[in-house]
């Protein structure tokens, strides 16, 4: 974290517009009879960088996945880019090609090379010529510092490299909104730094970002807003400064005391 | 600092035979070798002694003696004056026939059932579960016997097709399902490459032949032919019309349509060429996609590239259908799929299909949900996801056990004995052994045949395995 | 030697068919009954002293010879035709003929055939691995007509196929046809065609080479036949054997005179026990397949030579 | 930060929400039916098709089975009763054949008055497998399992009790050599001795010893010859002995196939491939027809024994392949850790590798066993009276000529129950294993 | 490391004798044609604590594994406790029961409980009565602070706990020489401290130890000697003080600058 801390991010440089990117209202979700998400209300503006924190099992991943409709919500509504998420297949396809996602467990395609992993969706969804798709892919692979691995298979990479490929792959679609689910879980401190740097760069370019992470350094430096979840609810949300220095809710205080003490 | 001792002597001691890793394995292997050798020589010397005591010898000469028995289903020319060797060959072909047919149907059934079992439709998945569990847990032999009994007991006899109120043929009078098997039309050619005979100029003959051909023309349009070539409705139509035109146009000596191996070879060649053409079209589409990003629609073109040449060839050969007709005791003409073949084929396919269903289900489940989700998150459509992400991975899991199921099916076809299907076990391993008393030689040949077959199949599997393994790591 | 094996084992291993009414079939009490079975019992009685010490092995047309050759059974009593190649080439020894038979056809009355020559194009059920198969091929070739064989493993299956109409006619030994027809629900609906297309002398057989055992098997059969000729029955045998009668032939047969038993390597009463097991040939015939039974075969060729038949036992001397 | 989002920033929840019930269309029958049966036209079509299939099957089967006649002494009588009760042409089953012949289908020709013996044997068998199958049964019961084979053999075949006891003695000798002599003469030698000495004992001393003991204290049951065994009893005997014997052999073959020693490896591969490459039925014919050629002149042993040997070899080859898969699935680290702790080959196999490899292979092994059990029906072709063979001979009698479905249904059901429960057991194990090592 | 640093280890307490424990001379090893270890010369005296460091892929693990003959070397010789490592099975067995090894990936036996994992080798190799073996095992489990987990299975433990079990298991054989391969890789900082404490204790008891690690704190506090490897060669070896403060070789300097800067 020390490295990040030394870097001065000019937060005012990052554009946040008035345009609403994601609008979640009164969203509820059950797994069977287990109430995972309760009355979630959240408005994300275009260009915002939001960090989602919370104890394990609080529903962070589930919420993120709902935005992509990898999970179906059962009550309330979610609007992404002005399109309401319903069972309409066409809407879902449209939204998914606009929303990138980087999984907690990478989910790389083991039968394709790194490069093919990165070009698959651009070619088949965006209908971009192969050559051009490969150029974009190499660009992002360079950004995460693994261009030399392009022709290897995922099984031949280390965990950290895999995680970087996952990030690059989701960026290759050039989505307007990115969802990151603990993008640094498998990395060692040196690598963490590199990845966070890349994300800061993206943030500077104005991409809307939702990031589940426990790297509070990232939250402090990059986020506009920190959202704290517990037991399926948003318990507190605030600007990072306020959130860390002056938490309001009891639950938040407890959590922060653990994280900071660590 | 202690002085360093010299490395110990590298002399050879007897105890090294047991305790040194290098020699120990040699010792064990030599002992094993000797034991195996002793066992084999013991078995062989016993056999020699026993043969001597029985006054028999070890001789494959019986293969060239006349067989004397008839075989009902022959893929190659055979009659009871030909040799035992020829009879064995007929049996081998019959075994291969039922094995190939069985593998094909079992794959279809298994894939369908495996996918349906994953369906989120409760009734459908339950129903397929009943199918799978039912067939997996009851002996194959019982199924064979059961299906055979079902066919002989509940289907009408050919006799029942006589008269007004009896059973009638289906699919426009072209297919008859009887308790002796199913009679289906055969495709014959009036300009066969093997040459056509011309009917003897008997007074009624041309008329009758013309009538028959005319009928083919009339019904041809509304009929799906299920003959050996897998011809589809469209061509049947034109082919039959051609046949009709032929029939009415011919004067005097009527050409009798027949089919020869050459015709089928030509059709096969055309089919292969057509599918190569289709592949080339697909490749071209990929090239265009890589260059421009847009993939042109190719499916209709691909289908046409297979079908058009085929239709042309069929018309040129003057294809028509030879339908089964009720003769003296049985139906004449057409292709007779005997009960024994059908029962064996169905039972083998249903039984193996149940196992394949489980393999397919397992293969699809083995590809973790994360893969589908990742593909969806990238915006890929379900169809594309299946083709580009799930299937390529699932196939690696599915193919090896699938092939060993094919192997099992082939071996299980030896249960033909239960329904009197004349496979290689019934001819070479059954009647021939029985008539000649050459059980040692016969069983040896039979075992060798199956062994070679299964080694071939598992060889193919190994090649496949190593080819996909290379890609992964 | 087989005799020693059998004695050591205390049990005779006898191959029979997989079930042919009147010839061999187990009843509900698990006891095998029938004409072929009776011969095995007689042999067991002669050798081991107890007609029940027989282990029956079911054999099909295909498995019977290998079973005998491999020593799995000691004697095969399964309406097997005595042919040259079986005797010479397959290395077996037929010990006699217990039923003179010929191959016939059975067809439903409704089929309307009167002669086997009208069977052009018919579907014919046959048991595989039999002489039937070969005779059939010869018959149709000789008459220049065609047929469609449906090969079948056992008589029971053949019967099922035939009754279900999967074949137009069924062909096997005439005795087998009669036995099969007897078990039909309405035997009268089926006719046995007049042609008998072959000679089928059926008899028990043993392996080549063990002549002592062959002799025992042969003379047990002959004892049954001779007993009928001399009027020795299970009813009067106790009396006849208690003391020498005035017929020396009977005396030698029953062991009250001479050393015949010892010559065979058995005791003197071997034939007496064989006959007591199920009666003489005539009794066995009448009880299992005779006119009083559902099978209803008349003696015909199988009458004693004295009554115009072919049964003729060599003298016991 | 712009202040446009003041309303969303600084959100603090003051009261926690209670857990609510999901909306009605998310639970209950309505949701279930909508989601599971009628979501989308394809699904509706499939549902209707399935319902039709079920209706067609049941409407044919149920009346036939339920109307069935249980009380008749032969088929024609049975048909008369049906005609009388339901009128002509109404399908109905003649279960009477089962009522009359079921002991035969189950026990074959085993003497009626001795039925208690196989039944008792079956119960003992169940008790003996319990500790092997379920880890919740006390471990002490394993002794029952070890002794059971001998007791079962004695109960089913009868004869003198001393035979099995003398045979057990051989194992005791082997065990004694392994435990007491091994420290003195080394592992390899003691293993060899522990195999060779008992074999010599069985071949030479065992028989006379049993005979001598029997002449002192005759403890014996009436002997029942093998020919009298049939039906499901026969299938079970062949199946169970095949299963029990093939497992150790299969494991050895799998180890052999994994071995680096060229000859051992090639021999195992050849054995496995040859056995698997040829259909079981050909092997059975070999057992019944050809085995006598390969043995010294004059040897002649029981057909059932020969079948058991063949079936054992056959399934051993299959088990070897399954176990090999399990061995290959273990990470190399396990072998290395065992080596690093100083365990030798056999110890590391016994304590570390095999317990894990076998656990992984259990589903495959159980499937092989199900297959083996089903394959026991093939013995009908070599003249043993398995259930299908018996159904043929029942049909060969005048009384029951023409009865098919009833017998097939009964036999099929019995096999289904056996095999299905074995399959469920393997599922149970699989689930349990998954729970144990997440 | 701060914790460790505060603890004063009395290095003079630890005994180093003149007796040679391990003697490696001119040892070479190839994987196929890849030359992993080149001309390794190393003498370890009884009671020494040696730390092996070096970049990833430099052959550290391979060298350690050669000492246990988990890998076969192709040239040169290795003598352990005066016994030469050759193909002789008896020697290998003897050496392996004297040399404990703690793997980078733990390699616990998943089918045995923690306690059984620890008692297996003592019972079957050392032929120690079960009761006594269990007592020893509990002793070491207490040392690594997980006695309460004794009856669980490895699958039920967290990564850090597993690593501690692996250490305890190798110690239960009471080996005279211990080989540790990155024994703290899976631990979070808190846990690292605990494990290093245990190793310090062992060191104080005079056990010969070879430890591959990047925890330079440990090297500073406990080791007699630090060995630096690169590309299959021993580049530099020295006492910790000297090694850290006054590295001689260029490669060492580069490496230390990275590690210390991290
Ligand atoms: N398919 C499912 N069925 C039932 N419950 C589920 C399912 N998936 C997740 N859950 C439960 O939902 C809750 C939220 O899960 P989620 O993955 O969103 O947590 P999270 O906040 O991402 O935690 P973590 O930080 O550990 O990733 C958890 O309690 C989990 O047990
Ligand atoms: N089985 C093998 N075949 C071929 N090369 C191998 C094999 N095992 C290891 N190597 C190579 O040997 C080299 C040394 O490996 P080793 O595991 O000893 O490295 P290390 O110093 O322990 O690295 P790390 O710190 O990453 O554990 C590496 O470059 C590796 O690629
Ligand atoms: N039908 C039969 O089983 C016997 C047929 C004939 N008697 C033969 O020996 O071949
Ligand atoms: Mg999560
Ligand atoms: Mg390493």
PDB file of N, CA, C and O and ligand atoms in Angstrom, chain E residues 61 104 181-182, ligand 5:
ATOM      1  N   UNK E  61      14.236 -25.243  -4.440  1.00  0.00           N
ATOM      2  CA  UNK E  61      13.471 -26.429  -4.084  1.00  0.00           C
ATOM      3  C   UNK E  61      14.178 -27.675  -4.590  1.00  0.00           C
ATOM      4  O   UNK E  61      14.280 -28.683  -3.893  1.00  0.00           O
ATOM      5  N   UNK E 104       6.586 -27.219   0.326  1.00  0.00           N
ATOM      6  CA  UNK E 104       6.007 -25.942  -0.044  1.00  0.00           C
ATOM      7  C   UNK E 104       4.478 -26.058  -0.132  1.00  0.00           C
ATOM      8  O   UNK E 104       3.764 -25.148   0.234  1.00  0.00           O
ATOM      9  N   UNK E 181      10.754 -25.979   3.025  1.00  0.00           N
ATOM     10  CA  UNK E 181      10.632 -25.318   1.729  1.00  0.00           C
ATOM     11  C   UNK E 181       9.541 -24.251   1.831  1.00  0.00           C
ATOM     12  O   UNK E 181       8.355 -24.550   1.823  1.00  0.00           O
ATOM     13  N   UNK E 182       9.951 -23.009   1.948  1.00  0.00           N
ATOM     14  CA  UNK E 182       9.056 -21.880   2.096  1.00  0.00           C
ATOM     15  C   UNK E 182       7.937 -22.179   3.108  1.00  0.00           C
ATOM     16  O   UNK E 182       6.768 -22.242   2.745  1.00  0.00           O
TER      17      UNK E 182
HETATM   18 MG1  LIG F   5      10.346 -23.790  -4.770  1.00  0.00          MG
END
